[in-house]
Amino acid sequence: MITKEDVEHIGWLARIEINEQETVEYMEKLNSVLGYFGQLDELPTEDVAPTYHVAELYNVFREDVVEECLQQETVLANTENKQDGAFRVPKIG
């Protein structure tokens, strides 16, 4: 089951602040979801074939066609955040 510490850790990983009330609410909601999975585990599924896709779709990818790509100047034209011919993004630390 999900603990308050688990919810706080998930919030830290997602870089969002979660107050005490929200922590308890999320813990309850996540444990409820896990409870439904527990119910599914009780179903007899020995004779059920695995389903990888709900619709019978095969080879849904388009042909890979080489085309002319955009020029670097065109791609960077609408941003002020560029450096050395690339997008400048904030450090993640």
Tab-separated table of C-alpha atoms in Angstrom:
chain	number	residue	atom	x	y	z
A	1	MET	CA	0.000	0.000	0.000
A	2	ILE	CA	1.000	3.626	-0.553
A	3	THR	CA	2.218	5.539	2.501
A	4	LYS	CA	2.379	9.273	3.163
A	5	GLU	CA	6.130	9.060	2.649
A	6	ASP	CA	5.555	7.504	-0.803
A	7	VAL	CA	3.259	10.377	-1.806
A	8	GLU	CA	5.758	12.945	-0.521
A	9	HIS	CA	8.526	11.228	-2.487
A	10	ILE	CA	6.407	11.214	-5.659
A	11	GLY	CA	5.724	14.920	-5.135
A	12	TRP	CA	9.442	15.555	-4.723
A	13	LEU	CA	10.203	13.610	-7.921
A	14	ALA	CA	7.540	15.583	-9.803
A	15	ARG	CA	8.853	18.823	-8.278
A	16	ILE	CA	5.440	19.826	-6.931
A	17	GLU	CA	4.560	20.966	-3.442
A	18	ILE	CA	1.937	18.841	-1.726
A	19	ASN	CA	0.539	19.990	1.612
A	20	GLU	CA	-0.426	17.624	4.451
A	21	GLN	CA	-4.119	17.457	3.479
A	22	GLU	CA	-3.307	16.727	-0.172
A	23	THR	CA	-0.813	14.066	0.888
A	24	VAL	CA	-3.525	12.218	2.812
A	25	GLU	CA	-6.046	12.620	-0.035
A	26	TYR	CA	-3.613	11.321	-2.674
A	27	MET	CA	-2.597	8.441	-0.423
A	28	GLU	CA	-6.246	7.401	-0.078
A	29	LYS	CA	-6.929	7.738	-3.812
A	30	LEU	CA	-3.834	5.774	-4.823
A	31	ASN	CA	-4.637	3.026	-2.312
A	32	SER	CA	-8.160	2.880	-3.742
A	33	VAL	CA	-6.731	2.311	-7.225
A	34	LEU	CA	-4.459	-0.417	-5.884
A	35	GLY	CA	-7.517	-1.983	-4.243
A	36	TYR	CA	-9.184	-2.273	-7.659
A	37	PHE	CA	-6.082	-3.994	-9.004
A	38	GLY	CA	-6.350	-6.394	-6.082
A	39	GLN	CA	-9.902	-7.221	-7.174
A	40	LEU	CA	-8.667	-7.918	-10.693
A	41	ASP	CA	-6.055	-10.292	-9.292
A	42	GLU	CA	-8.885	-12.403	-7.842
A	43	LEU	CA	-10.459	-13.070	-11.262
A	44	PRO	CA	-9.834	-16.415	-12.968
A	45	THR	CA	-7.704	-15.520	-15.988
A	46	GLU	CA	-5.921	-18.800	-16.679
A	47	ASP	CA	-7.846	-19.407	-19.933
A	48	VAL	CA	-7.781	-15.795	-21.157
A	49	ALA	CA	-5.339	-15.021	-23.943
A	50	PRO	CA	-3.186	-11.909	-23.426
A	51	THR	CA	-4.472	-8.831	-25.220
A	52	TYR	CA	-1.792	-6.491	-26.429
A	53	HIS	CA	-4.118	-4.175	-28.325
A	54	VAL	CA	-7.887	-3.871	-28.052
A	55	ALA	CA	-8.374	-3.364	-31.792
A	56	GLU	CA	-7.080	-5.674	-34.486
A	57	LEU	CA	-4.556	-3.271	-36.018
A	58	TYR	CA	-1.519	-4.407	-37.911
A	59	ASN	CA	1.368	-2.396	-39.312
A	60	VAL	CA	-0.145	1.001	-38.543
A	61	PHE	CA	3.085	2.861	-39.268
A	62	ARG	CA	3.539	4.988	-42.358
A	63	GLU	CA	6.401	4.461	-44.736
A	64	ASP	CA	9.601	6.139	-43.629
A	65	VAL	CA	10.319	8.724	-46.313
A	66	VAL	CA	13.417	10.905	-46.294
A	67	GLU	CA	12.490	14.549	-46.770
A	68	GLU	CA	14.269	17.873	-46.699
A	69	CYS	CA	14.678	19.069	-43.111
A	70	LEU	CA	14.274	22.616	-41.842
A	71	GLN	CA	17.260	24.919	-41.830
A	72	GLN	CA	18.792	25.558	-38.420
A	73	GLU	CA	18.159	29.313	-38.696
A	74	THR	CA	14.466	28.694	-39.446
A	75	VAL	CA	14.055	26.428	-36.434
A	76	LEU	CA	15.685	28.919	-34.084
A	77	ALA	CA	14.085	32.037	-35.611
A	78	ASN	CA	11.212	32.317	-33.091
A	79	THR	CA	13.184	31.961	-29.870
A	80	GLU	CA	15.421	34.234	-27.897
A	81	ASN	CA	16.710	31.219	-25.953
A	82	LYS	CA	19.439	30.006	-28.255
A	83	GLN	CA	23.133	29.411	-27.842
A	84	ASP	CA	25.740	28.010	-30.222
A	85	GLY	CA	23.116	26.982	-32.799
A	86	ALA	CA	20.862	25.117	-30.352
A	87	PHE	CA	18.007	25.843	-27.946
A	88	ARG	CA	19.218	27.079	-24.541
A	89	VAL	CA	17.326	25.352	-21.710
A	90	PRO	CA	17.618	25.626	-17.930
A	91	LYS	CA	19.928	23.270	-16.058
A	92	ILE	CA	18.329	20.393	-14.226
A	93	GLY	CA	20.133	19.751	-11.012
